[in-house]
Amino acid sequence: MEREPDVSERHVDGEPAGTNGADLEEQADAIADFVEELLERMGIDAIAEPTTHRGHVYVDIVDGPEDDMALLIGRHGQTLDAIQELARTAVGRRLDDRVRVLVDVGDYRKRQEDRLVEHAREVAERVQRTGTDEQFDP
């Protein structure tokens, strides 16, 4: 996981030092274009919606058929991770810049995070109640 720059490394506008809003918007547009072209080549009719926040580009893939969305996520999010890495690498090389991007499909990553937090709470309660150690899968 990439480290967020601390306050001393930020501009007044909250963006990390070394980036500016225009560059980030250019990255967002380039990444969305790349993802939409990839979707088109895959024969998937969906939309890539880019947003930027705190020096990162977020691309949500939306409005596609449910089966296609599941295909884009893949088993345990592996296809989604691959799409994200392809976008980061291809656009970073094209713009000759470091690109920080998170690609999501239908809030999959958000749902996974919520499930993980809930599971952690359940385990913590069980450990507190029983006093026995438990381990999480990596």
PDB file of C-alpha atoms in Angstrom:
ATOM      1  CA  MET A   1       0.000   0.000   0.000  1.00  0.00           C
ATOM      2  CA  GLU A   2       1.335   3.421  -0.889  1.00  0.00           C
ATOM      3  CA  ARG A   3       2.111   5.854   1.906  1.00  0.00           C
ATOM      4  CA  GLU A   4       0.077   9.076   2.031  1.00  0.00           C
ATOM      5  CA  PRO A   5       2.359  12.119   2.166  1.00  0.00           C
ATOM      6  CA  ASP A   6       2.327  13.820   5.557  1.00  0.00           C
ATOM      7  CA  VAL A   7       1.199  17.407   6.073  1.00  0.00           C
ATOM      8  CA  SER A   8       4.680  18.804   5.483  1.00  0.00           C
ATOM      9  CA  GLU A   9       4.655  17.274   1.990  1.00  0.00           C
ATOM     10  CA  ARG A  10       1.323  18.859   0.980  1.00  0.00           C
ATOM     11  CA  HIS A  11       0.402  22.022  -0.825  1.00  0.00           C
ATOM     12  CA  VAL A  12      -2.086  24.361   0.805  1.00  0.00           C
ATOM     13  CA  ASP A  13      -4.890  22.851  -1.306  1.00  0.00           C
ATOM     14  CA  GLY A  14      -4.304  19.428   0.289  1.00  0.00           C
ATOM     15  CA  GLU A  15      -2.762  17.846  -2.792  1.00  0.00           C
ATOM     16  CA  PRO A  16       0.567  16.059  -2.337  1.00  0.00           C
ATOM     17  CA  ALA A  17       3.631  18.098  -3.226  1.00  0.00           C
ATOM     18  CA  GLY A  18       4.707  17.501  -6.815  1.00  0.00           C
ATOM     19  CA  THR A  19       1.179  17.312  -8.209  1.00  0.00           C
ATOM     20  CA  ASN A  20      -1.177  20.013  -9.277  1.00  0.00           C
ATOM     21  CA  GLY A  21      -4.867  19.920  -9.998  1.00  0.00           C
ATOM     22  CA  ALA A  22      -4.428  20.232 -13.754  1.00  0.00           C
ATOM     23  CA  ASP A  23      -1.977  17.317 -13.882  1.00  0.00           C
ATOM     24  CA  LEU A  24      -4.301  15.203 -11.754  1.00  0.00           C
ATOM     25  CA  GLU A  25      -7.280  16.028 -13.967  1.00  0.00           C
ATOM     26  CA  GLU A  26      -5.204  15.090 -17.032  1.00  0.00           C
ATOM     27  CA  GLN A  27      -4.330  11.780 -15.389  1.00  0.00           C
ATOM     28  CA  ALA A  28      -7.983  11.166 -14.468  1.00  0.00           C
ATOM     29  CA  ASP A  29      -9.137  11.771 -18.040  1.00  0.00           C
ATOM     30  CA  ALA A  30      -6.359   9.616 -19.503  1.00  0.00           C
ATOM     31  CA  ILE A  31      -7.084   6.757 -17.105  1.00  0.00           C
ATOM     32  CA  ALA A  32     -10.833   6.895 -17.769  1.00  0.00           C
ATOM     33  CA  ASP A  33     -10.163   6.900 -21.536  1.00  0.00           C
ATOM     34  CA  PHE A  34      -7.820   3.907 -21.159  1.00  0.00           C
ATOM     35  CA  VAL A  35     -10.323   1.951 -19.056  1.00  0.00           C
ATOM     36  CA  GLU A  36     -13.203   2.714 -21.428  1.00  0.00           C
ATOM     37  CA  GLU A  37     -11.121   1.596 -24.412  1.00  0.00           C
ATOM     38  CA  LEU A  38     -10.203  -1.586 -22.537  1.00  0.00           C
ATOM     39  CA  LEU A  39     -13.876  -2.219 -21.738  1.00  0.00           C
ATOM     40  CA  GLU A  40     -14.792  -1.656 -25.383  1.00  0.00           C
ATOM     41  CA  ARG A  41     -12.155  -4.137 -26.550  1.00  0.00           C
ATOM     42  CA  MET A  42     -13.527  -6.627 -24.016  1.00  0.00           C
ATOM     43  CA  GLY A  43     -17.001  -6.141 -25.468  1.00  0.00           C
ATOM     44  CA  ILE A  44     -18.358  -4.691 -22.223  1.00  0.00           C
ATOM     45  CA  ASP A  45     -20.790  -1.799 -22.397  1.00  0.00           C
ATOM     46  CA  ALA A  46     -20.005   0.199 -19.241  1.00  0.00           C
ATOM     47  CA  ILE A  47     -18.834   3.673 -18.272  1.00  0.00           C
ATOM     48  CA  ALA A  48     -15.613   4.672 -16.482  1.00  0.00           C
ATOM     49  CA  GLU A  49     -16.281   7.659 -14.206  1.00  0.00           C
ATOM     50  CA  PRO A  50     -13.107   9.348 -12.917  1.00  0.00           C
ATOM     51  CA  THR A  51     -12.833  11.463  -9.767  1.00  0.00           C
ATOM     52  CA  THR A  52      -9.831  12.845  -7.935  1.00  0.00           C
ATOM     53  CA  HIS A  53      -9.206  13.148  -4.224  1.00  0.00           C
ATOM     54  CA  ARG A  54      -6.059  13.933  -2.242  1.00  0.00           C
ATOM     55  CA  GLY A  55      -3.640  13.210  -5.067  1.00  0.00           C
ATOM     56  CA  HIS A  56      -5.295   9.986  -6.209  1.00  0.00           C
ATOM     57  CA  VAL A  57      -7.451   9.178  -9.202  1.00  0.00           C
ATOM     58  CA  TYR A  58     -10.478   6.985  -8.578  1.00  0.00           C
ATOM     59  CA  VAL A  59     -12.237   5.348 -11.504  1.00  0.00           C
ATOM     60  CA  ASP A  60     -15.606   3.731 -10.932  1.00  0.00           C
ATOM     61  CA  ILE A  61     -16.859   1.383 -13.636  1.00  0.00           C
ATOM     62  CA  VAL A  62     -20.640   1.680 -13.674  1.00  0.00           C
ATOM     63  CA  ASP A  63     -23.800   1.062 -15.704  1.00  0.00           C
ATOM     64  CA  GLY A  64     -22.809  -2.307 -17.112  1.00  0.00           C
ATOM     65  CA  PRO A  65     -24.727  -5.584 -17.179  1.00  0.00           C
ATOM     66  CA  GLU A  66     -24.442  -7.510 -13.904  1.00  0.00           C
ATOM     67  CA  ASP A  67     -22.683 -10.486 -15.517  1.00  0.00           C
ATOM     68  CA  ASP A  68     -20.104  -8.197 -17.131  1.00  0.00           C
ATOM     69  CA  MET A  69     -19.510  -6.377 -13.854  1.00  0.00           C
ATOM     70  CA  ALA A  70     -18.867  -9.710 -12.117  1.00  0.00           C
ATOM     71  CA  LEU A  71     -16.449 -10.639 -14.917  1.00  0.00           C
ATOM     72  CA  LEU A  72     -14.559  -7.355 -14.380  1.00  0.00           C
ATOM     73  CA  ILE A  73     -14.202  -8.043 -10.668  1.00  0.00           C
ATOM     74  CA  GLY A  74     -13.030 -11.626 -11.142  1.00  0.00           C
ATOM     75  CA  ARG A  75     -12.313 -14.127  -8.417  1.00  0.00           C
ATOM     76  CA  HIS A  76     -11.480 -12.290  -5.189  1.00  0.00           C
ATOM     77  CA  GLY A  77     -11.011  -9.062  -7.174  1.00  0.00           C
ATOM     78  CA  GLN A  78      -8.067 -10.387  -9.178  1.00  0.00           C
ATOM     79  CA  THR A  79      -9.329  -9.113 -12.538  1.00  0.00           C
ATOM     80  CA  LEU A  80     -10.111  -5.736 -11.004  1.00  0.00           C
ATOM     81  CA  ASP A  81      -6.579  -5.562  -9.592  1.00  0.00           C
ATOM     82  CA  ALA A  82      -5.174  -6.425 -13.028  1.00  0.00           C
ATOM     83  CA  ILE A  83      -7.237  -3.703 -14.726  1.00  0.00           C
ATOM     84  CA  GLN A  84      -6.029  -1.211 -12.130  1.00  0.00           C
ATOM     85  CA  GLU A  85      -2.380  -2.180 -12.644  1.00  0.00           C
ATOM     86  CA  LEU A  86      -2.737  -2.032 -16.438  1.00  0.00           C
ATOM     87  CA  ALA A  87      -4.255   1.446 -16.221  1.00  0.00           C
ATOM     88  CA  ARG A  88      -1.590   2.668 -13.790  1.00  0.00           C
ATOM     89  CA  THR A  89       1.282   1.341 -15.879  1.00  0.00           C
ATOM     90  CA  ALA A  90      -0.005   2.266 -19.352  1.00  0.00           C
ATOM     91  CA  VAL A  91      -1.128   5.772 -18.466  1.00  0.00           C
ATOM     92  CA  GLY A  92       1.936   6.418 -16.324  1.00  0.00           C
ATOM     93  CA  ARG A  93       4.191   5.546 -19.262  1.00  0.00           C
ATOM     94  CA  ARG A  94       2.121   7.567 -21.725  1.00  0.00           C
ATOM     95  CA  LEU A  95       2.171  10.668 -19.488  1.00  0.00           C
ATOM     96  CA  ASP A  96       5.702   9.966 -18.227  1.00  0.00           C
ATOM     97  CA  ASP A  97       4.438  10.520 -14.692  1.00  0.00           C
ATOM     98  CA  ARG A  98       3.670   8.535 -11.569  1.00  0.00           C
ATOM     99  CA  VAL A  99      -0.025   7.689 -11.528  1.00  0.00           C
ATOM    100  CA  ARG A 100      -1.893   6.802  -8.351  1.00  0.00           C
ATOM    101  CA  VAL A 101      -5.171   5.159  -9.284  1.00  0.00           C
ATOM    102  CA  LEU A 102      -7.848   3.006  -7.691  1.00  0.00           C
ATOM    103  CA  VAL A 103     -10.282   1.259 -10.037  1.00  0.00           C
ATOM    104  CA  ASP A 104     -13.556  -0.057  -8.627  1.00  0.00           C
ATOM    105  CA  VAL A 105     -16.571  -1.823 -10.085  1.00  0.00           C
ATOM    106  CA  GLY A 106     -19.979  -1.246  -8.526  1.00  0.00           C
ATOM    107  CA  ASP A 107     -18.460  -0.339  -5.132  1.00  0.00           C
ATOM    108  CA  TYR A 108     -16.877  -3.809  -4.851  1.00  0.00           C
ATOM    109  CA  ARG A 109     -13.846  -2.511  -2.944  1.00  0.00           C
ATOM    110  CA  LYS A 110     -16.053  -0.538  -0.538  1.00  0.00           C
ATOM    111  CA  ARG A 111     -18.232  -3.595   0.139  1.00  0.00           C
ATOM    112  CA  GLN A 112     -15.109  -5.720   0.724  1.00  0.00           C
ATOM    113  CA  GLU A 113     -13.763  -3.157   3.182  1.00  0.00           C
ATOM    114  CA  ASP A 114     -17.096  -3.094   5.043  1.00  0.00           C
ATOM    115  CA  ARG A 115     -17.107  -6.914   5.233  1.00  0.00           C
ATOM    116  CA  LEU A 116     -13.547  -6.967   6.538  1.00  0.00           C
ATOM    117  CA  VAL A 117     -14.329  -4.397   9.228  1.00  0.00           C
ATOM    118  CA  GLU A 118     -17.433  -6.348  10.290  1.00  0.00           C
ATOM    119  CA  HIS A 119     -15.473  -9.618  10.387  1.00  0.00           C
ATOM    120  CA  ALA A 120     -12.755  -7.982  12.500  1.00  0.00           C
ATOM    121  CA  ARG A 121     -15.380  -6.751  14.965  1.00  0.00           C
ATOM    122  CA  GLU A 122     -16.946 -10.208  15.208  1.00  0.00           C
ATOM    123  CA  VAL A 123     -13.576 -11.841  15.823  1.00  0.00           C
ATOM    124  CA  ALA A 124     -12.608  -9.191  18.390  1.00  0.00           C
ATOM    125  CA  GLU A 125     -15.869  -9.761  20.279  1.00  0.00           C
ATOM    126  CA  ARG A 126     -15.370 -13.535  20.178  1.00  0.00           C
ATOM    127  CA  VAL A 127     -11.771 -13.239  21.405  1.00  0.00           C
ATOM    128  CA  GLN A 128     -12.860 -10.909  24.181  1.00  0.00           C
ATOM    129  CA  ARG A 129     -15.692 -13.267  25.184  1.00  0.00           C
ATOM    130  CA  THR A 130     -13.751 -16.559  24.991  1.00  0.00           C
ATOM    131  CA  GLY A 131     -10.203 -15.396  25.715  1.00  0.00           C
ATOM    132  CA  THR A 132      -8.812 -17.595  22.924  1.00  0.00           C
ATOM    133  CA  ASP A 133      -6.468 -16.359  20.192  1.00  0.00           C
ATOM    134  CA  GLU A 134      -7.650 -16.222  16.587  1.00  0.00           C
ATOM    135  CA  GLN A 135      -5.839 -15.516  13.343  1.00  0.00           C
ATOM    136  CA  PHE A 136      -6.954 -13.808  10.175  1.00  0.00           C
ATOM    137  CA  ASP A 137      -6.264 -15.033   6.686  1.00  0.00           C
ATOM    138  CA  PRO A 138      -3.796 -12.804   4.858  1.00  0.00           C
TER     139      PRO A 138
END
